[in-house]
Amino acid sequence: VMDFIVENGVEVLDKVSFQDAPTGPTMFRDVLAAVVRGKNMSRYEASDEYCTMRITELRMRAHAEGLDVDGSREMLIAALQESS
């Protein structure tokens, strides 16, 4: 959803009401991650890559490495960074 909003920002701002939209640090993190995903990630380290991955990508990576796939985004990132 965040990727769609970032890619179609002008149309979304023009046509969508944000009155009932969720707020808080999680929302801000998701929007920022979507923006960063659209930028060149070659200058970042592999551990920084986890911060921009979608939750499904984090779970797939954790599963591939034999890690627990349940938990928050932060828990998955920490587990992946520890296993690296």
XYZ file of N, CA, C and O in Angstrom:
336
model
N 0.830 -1.192 0.000
C 0.000 0.000 0.000
C 0.873 1.253 0.000
O 0.620 2.189 -0.745
N 1.893 1.263 0.845
C 2.751 2.446 0.929
C 3.478 2.701 -0.382
O 3.642 3.846 -0.787
N 3.915 1.633 -1.041
C 4.591 1.800 -2.327
C 3.651 2.443 -3.341
O 4.052 3.318 -4.102
N 2.389 2.018 -3.352
C 1.409 2.611 -4.258
C 1.227 4.091 -3.947
O 1.184 4.927 -4.853
N 1.113 4.430 -2.671
C 0.930 5.823 -2.267
C 2.121 6.670 -2.706
O 1.959 7.762 -3.245
N 3.331 6.150 -2.502
C 4.528 6.900 -2.880
C 4.608 7.072 -4.390
O 4.910 8.155 -4.885
N 4.325 6.017 -5.146
C 4.405 6.075 -6.608
C 3.323 6.960 -7.220
O 3.503 7.521 -8.295
N 2.188 7.077 -6.550
C 1.049 7.831 -7.079
C 0.682 8.985 -6.165
O -0.489 9.317 -6.006
N 1.676 9.613 -5.587
C 1.479 10.636 -4.573
C 0.566 11.770 -4.963
O -0.309 12.166 -4.196
N 0.726 12.296 -6.159
C -0.085 13.442 -6.586
C -1.555 13.059 -6.650
O -2.424 13.775 -6.119
N -1.864 11.930 -7.269
C -3.253 11.491 -7.380
C -3.844 11.171 -6.013
O -4.999 11.487 -5.740
N -3.044 10.534 -5.155
C -3.524 10.188 -3.817
C -3.837 11.449 -3.027
O -4.893 11.556 -2.397
N -2.947 12.417 -3.058
C -3.191 13.665 -2.336
C -4.428 14.378 -2.850
O -5.163 15.001 -2.083
N -4.665 14.263 -4.146
C -5.792 14.944 -4.759
C -7.130 14.261 -4.474
O -8.148 14.923 -4.324
N -7.134 12.927 -4.347
C -8.391 12.190 -4.307
C -8.710 11.479 -2.995
O -9.807 10.977 -2.829
N -7.762 11.399 -2.062
C -7.969 10.611 -0.852
C -8.037 11.517 0.368
O -7.229 12.428 0.523
N -8.983 11.220 1.242
C -9.076 11.927 2.516
C -8.259 11.159 3.550
O -8.390 9.946 3.684
N -7.429 11.849 4.284
C -6.583 11.206 5.288
C -7.139 11.386 6.695
O -6.455 11.147 7.670
N -8.393 11.774 6.786
C -9.002 12.061 8.076
C -8.997 10.847 8.996
O -8.761 10.982 10.181
N -9.256 9.664 8.468
C -9.312 8.454 9.288
C -8.084 7.567 9.122
O -8.094 6.409 9.534
N -7.043 8.094 8.528
C -5.831 7.306 8.300
C -5.117 7.035 9.613
O -5.132 7.866 10.528
N -4.497 5.860 9.736
C -3.734 5.564 10.950
C -2.543 6.515 11.069
O -2.027 7.011 10.070
N -2.138 6.777 12.277
C -1.019 7.675 12.527
C -0.029 7.000 13.465
O -0.271 5.920 13.967
N 1.062 7.673 13.680
C 2.044 7.181 14.644
C 3.339 6.770 13.988
O 3.503 6.858 12.766
N 4.259 6.309 14.819
C 5.597 5.968 14.317
C 5.600 4.827 13.305
O 6.419 4.818 12.394
N 4.704 3.866 13.429
C 4.668 2.757 12.483
C 4.294 3.252 11.097
O 4.899 2.852 10.106
N 3.337 4.131 11.019
C 2.920 4.691 9.728
C 4.067 5.469 9.101
O 4.351 5.332 7.914
N 4.727 6.294 9.886
C 5.844 7.076 9.378
C 6.959 6.173 8.878
O 7.516 6.389 7.814
N 7.271 5.123 9.616
C 8.317 4.166 9.220
C 7.956 3.493 7.901
O 8.790 3.337 7.022
N 6.703 3.094 7.751
C 6.262 2.432 6.519
C 6.362 3.359 5.310
O 6.789 2.946 4.238
N 5.965 4.615 5.482
C 6.054 5.573 4.383
C 7.509 5.826 4.018
O 7.887 5.816 2.848
N 8.346 6.036 5.019
C 9.761 6.284 4.761
C 10.420 5.084 4.081
O 11.206 5.246 3.145
N 10.101 3.880 4.517
C 10.656 2.671 3.890
C 10.237 2.583 2.424
O 11.043 2.226 1.562
N 9.000 2.938 2.117
C 8.523 2.914 0.730
C 9.274 3.930 -0.117
O 9.634 3.653 -1.265
N 9.549 5.088 0.438
C 10.295 6.120 -0.295
C 11.717 5.642 -0.557
O 12.230 5.747 -1.670
N 12.352 5.077 0.459
C 13.741 4.630 0.330
C 13.845 3.467 -0.650
O 14.811 3.369 -1.399
N 12.836 2.583 -0.682
C 12.861 1.459 -1.629
C 12.969 1.946 -3.058
O 13.538 1.281 -3.920
N 12.453 3.119 -3.340
C 12.493 3.659 -4.696
C 13.824 4.290 -5.061
O 14.047 4.666 -6.194
N 14.725 4.400 -4.111
C 16.024 5.026 -4.358
C 17.101 3.969 -4.577
O 16.905 2.802 -4.299
N 18.243 4.398 -5.055
C 19.376 3.502 -5.287
C 19.951 3.045 -3.953
O 20.401 3.852 -3.154
N 19.933 1.737 -3.712
C 20.396 1.191 -2.439
C 21.845 0.707 -2.499
O 22.330 0.142 -1.547
N 22.556 0.947 -3.584
C 23.899 0.410 -3.736
C 24.879 0.970 -2.716
O 25.868 0.336 -2.397
N 24.622 2.152 -2.183
C 25.570 2.740 -1.236
C 25.327 2.298 0.206
O 26.062 2.657 1.099
N 24.280 1.516 0.430
C 23.960 1.062 1.779
C 24.510 -0.334 2.012
O 24.662 -1.123 1.103
N 24.751 -0.643 3.270
C 25.213 -1.978 3.635
C 24.040 -2.944 3.590
O 22.886 -2.551 3.613
N 24.346 -4.234 3.586
C 23.294 -5.251 3.535
C 22.374 -5.146 4.741
O 21.161 -5.347 4.627
N 22.909 -4.835 5.913
C 22.074 -4.736 7.103
C 21.081 -3.587 6.995
O 19.984 -3.645 7.539
N 21.453 -2.513 6.290
C 20.539 -1.392 6.079
C 19.403 -1.792 5.144
O 18.320 -1.224 5.206
N 19.666 -2.760 4.287
C 18.663 -3.220 3.331
C 17.428 -3.746 4.064
O 16.311 -3.545 3.595
N 17.614 -4.395 5.208
C 16.489 -4.950 5.947
C 15.475 -3.873 6.322
O 14.281 -4.122 6.332
N 15.931 -2.694 6.615
C 15.033 -1.616 7.043
C 14.081 -1.179 5.941
O 13.028 -0.615 6.222
N 14.449 -1.424 4.709
C 13.601 -0.997 3.595
C 12.775 -2.133 3.011
O 11.969 -1.898 2.126
N 12.960 -3.340 3.517
C 12.230 -4.493 2.982
C 10.802 -4.520 3.505
O 10.527 -4.088 4.626
N 9.909 -5.032 2.692
C 8.525 -5.251 3.126
C 8.518 -6.373 4.154
O 9.397 -7.226 4.157
N 7.487 -6.403 4.984
C 7.395 -7.423 6.028
C 7.365 -8.831 5.425
O 7.968 -9.756 5.963
N 6.711 -8.999 4.273
C 6.692 -10.316 3.641
C 8.086 -10.724 3.173
O 8.455 -11.897 3.277
N 8.862 -9.765 2.689
C 10.241 -10.060 2.278
C 11.089 -10.428 3.487
O 11.917 -11.347 3.405
N 10.890 -9.724 4.589
C 11.631 -10.054 5.810
C 11.292 -11.461 6.286
O 12.184 -12.225 6.678
N 10.015 -11.806 6.234
C 9.604 -13.146 6.674
C 10.159 -14.226 5.755
O 10.587 -15.283 6.218
N 10.170 -13.965 4.449
C 10.731 -14.953 3.514
C 12.228 -15.137 3.764
O 12.735 -16.256 3.749
N 12.942 -14.044 3.985
C 14.379 -14.125 4.257
C 14.629 -14.868 5.567
O 15.528 -15.694 5.653
N 13.830 -14.562 6.600
C 13.981 -15.242 7.890
C 13.712 -16.736 7.735
O 14.461 -17.569 8.269
N 12.679 -17.077 7.000
C 12.359 -18.483 6.770
C 13.500 -19.185 6.033
O 13.878 -20.306 6.388
N 14.052 -18.534 5.032
C 15.155 -19.124 4.266
C 16.381 -19.372 5.143
O 17.149 -20.294 4.890
N 16.540 -18.557 6.173
C 17.691 -18.717 7.072
C 17.350 -19.556 8.295
O 18.159 -19.663 9.224
N 16.153 -20.146 8.318
C 15.760 -21.015 9.417
C 15.402 -20.265 10.693
O 15.450 -20.836 11.773
N 15.019 -19.013 10.559
C 14.663 -18.202 11.718
C 13.152 -18.157 11.893
O 12.403 -18.456 10.968
N 12.727 -17.770 13.093
C 11.304 -17.613 13.380
C 10.735 -16.488 12.527
O 11.323 -15.416 12.441
N 9.600 -16.721 11.900
C 9.009 -15.721 11.012
C 7.900 -14.919 11.692
O 7.314 -14.034 11.081
N 7.601 -15.222 12.939
C 6.592 -14.474 13.677
C 7.248 -13.304 14.391
O 8.422 -13.342 14.727
N 6.481 -12.269 14.600
C 6.995 -11.114 15.325
C 6.897 -9.846 14.518
O 6.486 -9.842 13.360
N 7.287 -8.777 15.160
C 7.209 -7.460 14.530
C 8.321 -7.277 13.513
O 9.275 -8.059 13.449
N 8.205 -6.231 12.751
C 9.229 -5.864 11.770
C 10.586 -5.715 12.458
O 11.596 -6.210 11.979
N 10.590 -5.022 13.602
C 11.836 -4.791 14.330
C 12.459 -6.098 14.815
O 13.673 -6.263 14.775
N 11.609 -7.035 15.273
C 12.116 -8.328 15.729
C 12.738 -9.117 14.580
O 13.788 -9.740 14.740
N 12.098 -9.083 13.425
C 12.621 -9.801 12.257
C 13.957 -9.195 11.810
O 14.897 -9.940 11.505
N 14.027 -7.885 11.780
C 15.274 -7.227 11.380
C 16.396 -7.578 12.338
O 17.508 -7.909 11.918
N 16.109 -7.531 13.640
C 17.134 -7.855 14.641
C 17.612 -9.307 14.484
O 18.818 -9.570 14.533
N 16.683 -10.223 14.259
C 17.051 -11.631 14.088
C 17.896 -11.836 12.837
O 18.897 -12.557 12.864
N 17.534 -11.179 11.755
C 18.304 -11.292 10.510
C 19.700 -10.682 10.652
O 20.676 -11.239 10.156
N 19.793 -9.569 11.335
C 21.098 -8.927 11.531
C 21.988 -9.780 12.428
O 23.181 -9.891 12.182
N 21.409 -10.401 13.448
C 22.191 -11.267 14.335
C 22.689 -12.511 13.625
O 23.769 -13.014 13.916
N 21.890 -13.017 12.684
C 22.279 -14.251 11.985
C 23.302 -14.004 10.880
O 23.898 -14.934 10.373
N 23.493 -12.744 10.508
C 24.433 -12.419 9.416
C 25.860 -12.509 9.877
O 26.247 -12.277 10.939
